[in-house]
Amino acid sequence: MKKCNMLKKGLLIAFIASSITAVPVSAAPSESFIPQTSGSLDVLNINENVVESEVMTFDEMAAHMAENENISLTEAEKILLGNRNQNSISSSEVSPLAATYRTYTTTLTVATFYKPTLNFYCETSEWGNYRGIVKVLNTTMNRQYLGTSKHFGGTIFVHLESANKIHWIVEGDFYDNGTTTYTLGAEFPLKAGFAGNVNFSISHSENHYKYFYDTGDYMLYRE
């Protein structure tokens, strides 16, 4: 039975890999972004550091993103569409309106009493109990934790290495006060093999809290 399950998993990964064209990384991190440590998370063995959402439709994901990120429904839909419209979708692509979606969330331990979360909004390919990541559509940071919110200036580097794995790097500074804005890189949405940056800028910053650097791998199935 174990060999059968492993065979099914191997067939799934092969199926997803054949349906998603891998291309060279379009944006690489700067030298300061050289990974120092990394970890692997298996969403089939979920712990307190990783949360996978239930599968969602286009409308459900748009509503979820709008509420979580405090943006309009129209803005959320635009992010999910990824600068596409129904007339620009190739015959090999699934329409965004018919696609499936999930969010993947990991905790960033900035300090003992401050742990914001990193949120990946993804289009997925679902096959029974198995799935693959087709695209990373948006990446955000929820900076609220236990009633405390900090401001962040820095960068999140995201690389969808395959349909099975997201690699990420967070580097920047947290402040007690200020105004934070973030800009999604032009590389988004990220297909398998692509990478991009999410840039956070902070104005009127006061009371430097902490410099932070962290990196990790977000894996659907252990390789």
PDB file of C-alpha atoms in Angstrom:
ATOM      1  CA  MET A   1       0.000   0.000   0.000  1.00  0.00           C
ATOM      2  CA  LYS A   2       2.867   2.364   0.863  1.00  0.00           C
ATOM      3  CA  LYS A   3       4.503   1.683  -2.513  1.00  0.00           C
ATOM      4  CA  CYS A   4       1.150   2.320  -4.217  1.00  0.00           C
ATOM      5  CA  ASN A   5       0.752   5.686  -2.467  1.00  0.00           C
ATOM      6  CA  MET A   6       4.311   6.658  -3.397  1.00  0.00           C
ATOM      7  CA  LEU A   7       3.620   5.682  -7.013  1.00  0.00           C
ATOM      8  CA  LYS A   8       0.454   7.835  -7.048  1.00  0.00           C
ATOM      9  CA  LYS A   9       2.352  10.772  -5.597  1.00  0.00           C
ATOM     10  CA  GLY A  10       5.107  10.356  -8.194  1.00  0.00           C
ATOM     11  CA  LEU A  11       2.552  10.218 -11.005  1.00  0.00           C
ATOM     12  CA  LEU A  12       0.881  13.379  -9.675  1.00  0.00           C
ATOM     13  CA  ILE A  13       4.110  15.365  -9.573  1.00  0.00           C
ATOM     14  CA  ALA A  14       5.002  14.126 -13.057  1.00  0.00           C
ATOM     15  CA  PHE A  15       1.517  15.097 -14.300  1.00  0.00           C
ATOM     16  CA  ILE A  16       1.732  18.597 -12.851  1.00  0.00           C
ATOM     17  CA  ALA A  17       5.292  19.091 -14.089  1.00  0.00           C
ATOM     18  CA  SER A  18       4.250  18.129 -17.616  1.00  0.00           C
ATOM     19  CA  SER A  19       1.340  20.571 -17.579  1.00  0.00           C
ATOM     20  CA  ILE A  20       3.280  23.569 -16.269  1.00  0.00           C
ATOM     21  CA  THR A  21       6.157  24.888 -18.351  1.00  0.00           C
ATOM     22  CA  ALA A  22       9.187  25.721 -16.240  1.00  0.00           C
ATOM     23  CA  VAL A  23      11.105  28.812 -17.292  1.00  0.00           C
ATOM     24  CA  PRO A  24      14.277  30.477 -16.003  1.00  0.00           C
ATOM     25  CA  VAL A  25      14.041  32.602 -12.888  1.00  0.00           C
ATOM     26  CA  SER A  26      13.033  36.079 -13.974  1.00  0.00           C
ATOM     27  CA  ALA A  27      14.256  37.916 -10.891  1.00  0.00           C
ATOM     28  CA  ALA A  28      17.043  36.822  -8.598  1.00  0.00           C
ATOM     29  CA  PRO A  29      17.702  38.106  -5.098  1.00  0.00           C
ATOM     30  CA  SER A  30      20.523  40.544  -4.456  1.00  0.00           C
ATOM     31  CA  GLU A  31      23.747  39.371  -2.843  1.00  0.00           C
ATOM     32  CA  SER A  32      22.328  40.347   0.541  1.00  0.00           C
ATOM     33  CA  PHE A  33      19.567  37.832  -0.131  1.00  0.00           C
ATOM     34  CA  ILE A  34      21.853  34.784  -0.203  1.00  0.00           C
ATOM     35  CA  PRO A  35      20.031  32.147   1.872  1.00  0.00           C
ATOM     36  CA  GLN A  36      21.746  31.212   5.125  1.00  0.00           C
ATOM     37  CA  THR A  37      19.263  28.648   6.404  1.00  0.00           C
ATOM     38  CA  SER A  38      16.217  26.941   5.034  1.00  0.00           C
ATOM     39  CA  GLY A  39      13.504  24.591   6.178  1.00  0.00           C
ATOM     40  CA  SER A  40      11.000  22.256   4.580  1.00  0.00           C
ATOM     41  CA  LEU A  41       7.312  22.191   5.488  1.00  0.00           C
ATOM     42  CA  ASP A  42       4.964  19.366   4.500  1.00  0.00           C
ATOM     43  CA  VAL A  43       1.348  20.558   4.387  1.00  0.00           C
ATOM     44  CA  LEU A  44       0.191  16.950   4.688  1.00  0.00           C
ATOM     45  CA  ASN A  45       1.689  17.001   8.184  1.00  0.00           C
ATOM     46  CA  ILE A  46       0.513  20.449   9.279  1.00  0.00           C
ATOM     47  CA  ASN A  47       1.941  21.984  12.464  1.00  0.00           C
ATOM     48  CA  GLU A  48       1.515  25.326  14.172  1.00  0.00           C
ATOM     49  CA  ASN A  49       3.874  27.041  11.712  1.00  0.00           C
ATOM     50  CA  VAL A  50       1.962  26.336   8.515  1.00  0.00           C
ATOM     51  CA  VAL A  51      -1.669  26.636   7.525  1.00  0.00           C
ATOM     52  CA  GLU A  52      -3.226  25.536   4.243  1.00  0.00           C
ATOM     53  CA  SER A  53      -6.687  26.883   3.474  1.00  0.00           C
ATOM     54  CA  GLU A  54      -9.566  24.928   2.047  1.00  0.00           C
ATOM     55  CA  VAL A  55      -9.844  25.011  -1.736  1.00  0.00           C
ATOM     56  CA  MET A  56     -11.669  28.125  -2.984  1.00  0.00           C
ATOM     57  CA  THR A  57     -13.373  29.360  -6.133  1.00  0.00           C
ATOM     58  CA  PHE A  58     -12.462  32.633  -7.851  1.00  0.00           C
ATOM     59  CA  ASP A  59     -15.243  34.526  -6.060  1.00  0.00           C
ATOM     60  CA  GLU A  60     -14.368  33.000  -2.687  1.00  0.00           C
ATOM     61  CA  MET A  61     -10.676  33.820  -3.032  1.00  0.00           C
ATOM     62  CA  ALA A  62     -11.401  37.373  -4.180  1.00  0.00           C
ATOM     63  CA  ALA A  63     -13.652  37.953  -1.164  1.00  0.00           C
ATOM     64  CA  HIS A  64     -11.103  36.337   1.170  1.00  0.00           C
ATOM     65  CA  MET A  65      -8.237  38.455  -0.164  1.00  0.00           C
ATOM     66  CA  ALA A  66     -10.276  41.665  -0.059  1.00  0.00           C
ATOM     67  CA  GLU A  67     -11.179  41.102   3.589  1.00  0.00           C
ATOM     68  CA  ASN A  68      -7.729  39.948   4.724  1.00  0.00           C
ATOM     69  CA  GLU A  69      -5.776  42.670   2.925  1.00  0.00           C
ATOM     70  CA  ASN A  70      -8.305  45.465   3.469  1.00  0.00           C
ATOM     71  CA  ILE A  71      -8.635  46.166  -0.253  1.00  0.00           C
ATOM     72  CA  SER A  72     -11.655  46.449  -2.511  1.00  0.00           C
ATOM     73  CA  LEU A  73     -13.182  43.407  -4.175  1.00  0.00           C
ATOM     74  CA  THR A  74     -12.281  44.928  -7.547  1.00  0.00           C
ATOM     75  CA  GLU A  75      -8.611  45.202  -6.539  1.00  0.00           C
ATOM     76  CA  ALA A  76      -8.591  41.595  -5.349  1.00  0.00           C
ATOM     77  CA  GLU A  77     -10.169  40.380  -8.592  1.00  0.00           C
ATOM     78  CA  LYS A  78      -7.566  42.315 -10.592  1.00  0.00           C
ATOM     79  CA  ILE A  79      -4.761  40.557  -8.693  1.00  0.00           C
ATOM     80  CA  LEU A  80      -6.332  37.144  -9.325  1.00  0.00           C
ATOM     81  CA  LEU A  81      -6.740  37.905 -13.019  1.00  0.00           C
ATOM     82  CA  GLY A  82      -3.061  38.875 -13.179  1.00  0.00           C
ATOM     83  CA  ASN A  83      -3.425  41.387 -16.013  1.00  0.00           C
ATOM     84  CA  ARG A  84      -5.386  38.844 -18.051  1.00  0.00           C
ATOM     85  CA  ASN A  85      -8.836  39.018 -19.503  1.00  0.00           C
ATOM     86  CA  GLN A  86     -10.979  36.275 -20.934  1.00  0.00           C
ATOM     87  CA  ASN A  87      -9.857  37.084 -24.498  1.00  0.00           C
ATOM     88  CA  SER A  88      -6.135  36.859 -23.659  1.00  0.00           C
ATOM     89  CA  ILE A  89      -6.228  33.385 -22.091  1.00  0.00           C
ATOM     90  CA  SER A  90      -4.483  30.721 -24.179  1.00  0.00           C
ATOM     91  CA  SER A  91      -6.123  27.390 -24.943  1.00  0.00           C
ATOM     92  CA  SER A  92      -3.693  25.651 -22.549  1.00  0.00           C
ATOM     93  CA  GLU A  93      -4.708  27.807 -19.579  1.00  0.00           C
ATOM     94  CA  VAL A  94      -7.618  27.384 -17.222  1.00  0.00           C
ATOM     95  CA  SER A  95      -9.815  30.465 -17.030  1.00  0.00           C
ATOM     96  CA  PRO A  96      -9.232  32.318 -13.725  1.00  0.00           C
ATOM     97  CA  LEU A  97     -12.994  32.225 -13.191  1.00  0.00           C
ATOM     98  CA  ALA A  98     -12.953  28.410 -13.370  1.00  0.00           C
ATOM     99  CA  ALA A  99      -9.660  27.845 -11.534  1.00  0.00           C
ATOM    100  CA  THR A 100      -9.158  26.669  -7.948  1.00  0.00           C
ATOM    101  CA  TYR A 101      -7.293  28.601  -5.264  1.00  0.00           C
ATOM    102  CA  ARG A 102      -5.700  28.175  -1.830  1.00  0.00           C
ATOM    103  CA  THR A 103      -3.720  30.281   0.604  1.00  0.00           C
ATOM    104  CA  TYR A 104      -0.585  29.078   2.378  1.00  0.00           C
ATOM    105  CA  THR A 105       0.484  30.850   5.555  1.00  0.00           C
ATOM    106  CA  THR A 106       3.651  30.597   7.634  1.00  0.00           C
ATOM    107  CA  THR A 107       4.639  32.302  10.870  1.00  0.00           C
ATOM    108  CA  LEU A 108       7.637  34.650  11.078  1.00  0.00           C
ATOM    109  CA  THR A 109       9.202  34.640  14.538  1.00  0.00           C
ATOM    110  CA  VAL A 110      10.515  38.195  14.687  1.00  0.00           C
ATOM    111  CA  ALA A 111      10.574  38.124  18.497  1.00  0.00           C
ATOM    112  CA  THR A 112       9.099  36.044  21.306  1.00  0.00           C
ATOM    113  CA  PHE A 113       6.107  38.342  21.590  1.00  0.00           C
ATOM    114  CA  TYR A 114       5.819  39.376  17.933  1.00  0.00           C
ATOM    115  CA  LYS A 115       5.097  36.796  15.234  1.00  0.00           C
ATOM    116  CA  PRO A 116       3.544  38.179  12.031  1.00  0.00           C
ATOM    117  CA  THR A 117       2.542  35.854   9.204  1.00  0.00           C
ATOM    118  CA  LEU A 118       3.546  35.486   5.567  1.00  0.00           C
ATOM    119  CA  ASN A 119       0.624  34.784   3.241  1.00  0.00           C
ATOM    120  CA  PHE A 120       0.831  33.224  -0.234  1.00  0.00           C
ATOM    121  CA  TYR A 121      -2.273  33.463  -2.437  1.00  0.00           C
ATOM    122  CA  CYS A 122      -2.057  30.703  -5.043  1.00  0.00           C
ATOM    123  CA  GLU A 123      -3.879  29.249  -8.007  1.00  0.00           C
ATOM    124  CA  THR A 124      -3.811  25.470  -7.703  1.00  0.00           C
ATOM    125  CA  SER A 125      -4.347  22.339  -9.756  1.00  0.00           C
ATOM    126  CA  GLU A 126      -6.459  19.834  -7.801  1.00  0.00           C
ATOM    127  CA  TRP A 127      -6.481  16.075  -8.423  1.00  0.00           C
ATOM    128  CA  GLY A 128      -8.351  14.090  -5.800  1.00  0.00           C
ATOM    129  CA  ASN A 129      -6.460  14.440  -2.519  1.00  0.00           C
ATOM    130  CA  TYR A 130      -3.417  15.824  -4.316  1.00  0.00           C
ATOM    131  CA  ARG A 131      -2.664  19.269  -5.665  1.00  0.00           C
ATOM    132  CA  GLY A 132      -0.003  21.451  -7.213  1.00  0.00           C
ATOM    133  CA  ILE A 133       0.677  25.184  -7.260  1.00  0.00           C
ATOM    134  CA  VAL A 134       0.067  26.655 -10.709  1.00  0.00           C
ATOM    135  CA  LYS A 135       0.848  30.274  -9.808  1.00  0.00           C
ATOM    136  CA  VAL A 136       1.669  32.480  -6.840  1.00  0.00           C
ATOM    137  CA  LEU A 137      -0.697  35.394  -7.405  1.00  0.00           C
ATOM    138  CA  ASN A 138       0.060  37.547  -4.389  1.00  0.00           C
ATOM    139  CA  THR A 139       2.275  37.508  -1.306  1.00  0.00           C
ATOM    140  CA  THR A 140       1.591  39.654   1.740  1.00  0.00           C
ATOM    141  CA  MET A 141       2.575  40.039   5.370  1.00  0.00           C
ATOM    142  CA  ASN A 142      -0.002  40.244   8.140  1.00  0.00           C
ATOM    143  CA  ARG A 143       1.820  42.510  10.602  1.00  0.00           C
ATOM    144  CA  GLN A 144      -0.727  42.195  13.410  1.00  0.00           C
ATOM    145  CA  TYR A 145      -0.061  39.800  16.271  1.00  0.00           C
ATOM    146  CA  LEU A 146      -1.880  39.591  19.605  1.00  0.00           C
ATOM    147  CA  GLY A 147      -3.128  43.155  19.340  1.00  0.00           C
ATOM    148  CA  THR A 148       0.278  44.517  18.310  1.00  0.00           C
ATOM    149  CA  SER A 149       1.105  45.834  14.843  1.00  0.00           C
ATOM    150  CA  LYS A 150       4.531  46.876  13.559  1.00  0.00           C
ATOM    151  CA  HIS A 151       5.571  48.641  10.372  1.00  0.00           C
ATOM    152  CA  PHE A 152       7.956  46.996   7.921  1.00  0.00           C
ATOM    153  CA  GLY A 153      10.407  48.294   5.355  1.00  0.00           C
ATOM    154  CA  GLY A 154      12.135  45.673   3.243  1.00  0.00           C
ATOM    155  CA  THR A 155      11.612  42.938   0.673  1.00  0.00           C
ATOM    156  CA  ILE A 156      10.003  39.540   0.352  1.00  0.00           C
ATOM    157  CA  PHE A 157      11.646  37.437  -2.362  1.00  0.00           C
ATOM    158  CA  VAL A 158       9.431  34.632  -3.694  1.00  0.00           C
ATOM    159  CA  HIS A 159      10.481  31.818  -6.028  1.00  0.00           C
ATOM    160  CA  LEU A 160       7.971  29.223  -7.207  1.00  0.00           C
ATOM    161  CA  GLU A 161      10.613  26.584  -7.846  1.00  0.00           C
ATOM    162  CA  SER A 162       8.079  23.975  -8.955  1.00  0.00           C
ATOM    163  CA  ALA A 163       4.419  23.076  -8.584  1.00  0.00           C
ATOM    164  CA  ASN A 164       5.459  21.509  -5.277  1.00  0.00           C
ATOM    165  CA  LYS A 165       7.687  24.174  -3.715  1.00  0.00           C
ATOM    166  CA  ILE A 166       7.778  27.872  -2.856  1.00  0.00           C
ATOM    167  CA  HIS A 167      11.087  29.341  -1.688  1.00  0.00           C
ATOM    168  CA  TRP A 168      10.962  32.652   0.161  1.00  0.00           C
ATOM    169  CA  ILE A 169      13.295  35.166   1.792  1.00  0.00           C
ATOM    170  CA  VAL A 170      12.263  38.039   4.051  1.00  0.00           C
ATOM    171  CA  GLU A 171      14.714  40.846   4.853  1.00  0.00           C
ATOM    172  CA  GLY A 172      14.074  44.255   6.354  1.00  0.00           C
ATOM    173  CA  ASP A 173      13.417  46.360   9.432  1.00  0.00           C
ATOM    174  CA  PHE A 174      10.424  46.590  11.732  1.00  0.00           C
ATOM    175  CA  TYR A 175       9.405  49.849  13.413  1.00  0.00           C
ATOM    176  CA  ASP A 176       6.899  50.647  16.133  1.00  0.00           C
ATOM    177  CA  ASN A 177       5.501  53.627  14.243  1.00  0.00           C
ATOM    178  CA  GLY A 178       5.201  54.722  10.639  1.00  0.00           C
ATOM    179  CA  THR A 179       3.214  54.148   7.475  1.00  0.00           C
ATOM    180  CA  THR A 180       3.805  50.992   5.434  1.00  0.00           C
ATOM    181  CA  THR A 181       2.952  50.509   1.766  1.00  0.00           C
ATOM    182  CA  TYR A 182       3.755  47.489  -0.368  1.00  0.00           C
ATOM    183  CA  THR A 183       4.203  47.004  -4.093  1.00  0.00           C
ATOM    184  CA  LEU A 184       3.818  43.685  -5.866  1.00  0.00           C
ATOM    185  CA  GLY A 185       6.634  43.175  -8.378  1.00  0.00           C
ATOM    186  CA  ALA A 186       5.878  43.210 -12.085  1.00  0.00           C
ATOM    187  CA  GLU A 187       6.943  39.542 -12.197  1.00  0.00           C
ATOM    188  CA  PHE A 188       3.697  38.494 -10.507  1.00  0.00           C
ATOM    189  CA  PRO A 189       1.802  36.268 -10.989  1.00  0.00           C
ATOM    190  CA  LEU A 190       4.636  33.751 -10.700  1.00  0.00           C
ATOM    191  CA  LYS A 191       4.521  30.559 -12.731  1.00  0.00           C
ATOM    192  CA  ALA A 192       6.731  27.566 -11.944  1.00  0.00           C
ATOM    193  CA  GLY A 193      10.373  28.555 -12.385  1.00  0.00           C
ATOM    194  CA  PHE A 194       9.761  32.275 -11.918  1.00  0.00           C
ATOM    195  CA  ALA A 195      10.700  34.536  -9.017  1.00  0.00           C
ATOM    196  CA  GLY A 196       9.759  38.037  -7.960  1.00  0.00           C
ATOM    197  CA  ASN A 197       9.951  40.603  -5.189  1.00  0.00           C
ATOM    198  CA  VAL A 198       7.354  42.255  -3.000  1.00  0.00           C
ATOM    199  CA  ASN A 199       8.704  45.617  -1.853  1.00  0.00           C
ATOM    200  CA  PHE A 200       7.652  47.264   1.407  1.00  0.00           C
ATOM    201  CA  SER A 201       8.381  50.950   1.934  1.00  0.00           C
ATOM    202  CA  ILE A 202       7.912  52.837   5.175  1.00  0.00           C
ATOM    203  CA  SER A 203       7.506  56.564   5.740  1.00  0.00           C
ATOM    204  CA  HIS A 204       7.580  58.603   8.951  1.00  0.00           C
ATOM    205  CA  SER A 205       9.243  55.681  10.714  1.00  0.00           C
ATOM    206  CA  GLU A 206       9.929  55.970  14.437  1.00  0.00           C
ATOM    207  CA  ASN A 207      11.319  53.667  17.127  1.00  0.00           C
ATOM    208  CA  HIS A 208      13.278  50.984  15.306  1.00  0.00           C
ATOM    209  CA  TYR A 209      12.107  47.616  16.651  1.00  0.00           C
ATOM    210  CA  LYS A 210      14.275  44.997  14.979  1.00  0.00           C
ATOM    211  CA  TYR A 211      16.176  44.005  11.837  1.00  0.00           C
ATOM    212  CA  PHE A 212      14.835  40.703  10.530  1.00  0.00           C
ATOM    213  CA  TYR A 213      16.086  38.075   8.081  1.00  0.00           C
ATOM    214  CA  ASP A 214      14.500  34.686   7.480  1.00  0.00           C
ATOM    215  CA  THR A 215      14.225  32.171   4.667  1.00  0.00           C
ATOM    216  CA  GLY A 216      12.394  28.929   4.074  1.00  0.00           C
ATOM    217  CA  ASP A 217      10.843  26.456   1.660  1.00  0.00           C
ATOM    218  CA  TYR A 218       7.125  25.821   1.487  1.00  0.00           C
ATOM    219  CA  MET A 219       6.574  22.263   0.211  1.00  0.00           C
ATOM    220  CA  LEU A 220       3.327  20.487  -0.581  1.00  0.00           C
ATOM    221  CA  TYR A 221       4.974  17.053  -0.505  1.00  0.00           C
ATOM    222  CA  ARG A 222       8.379  16.012   0.720  1.00  0.00           C
ATOM    223  CA  GLU A 223      10.802  15.403  -2.115  1.00  0.00           C
TER     224      GLU A 223
END
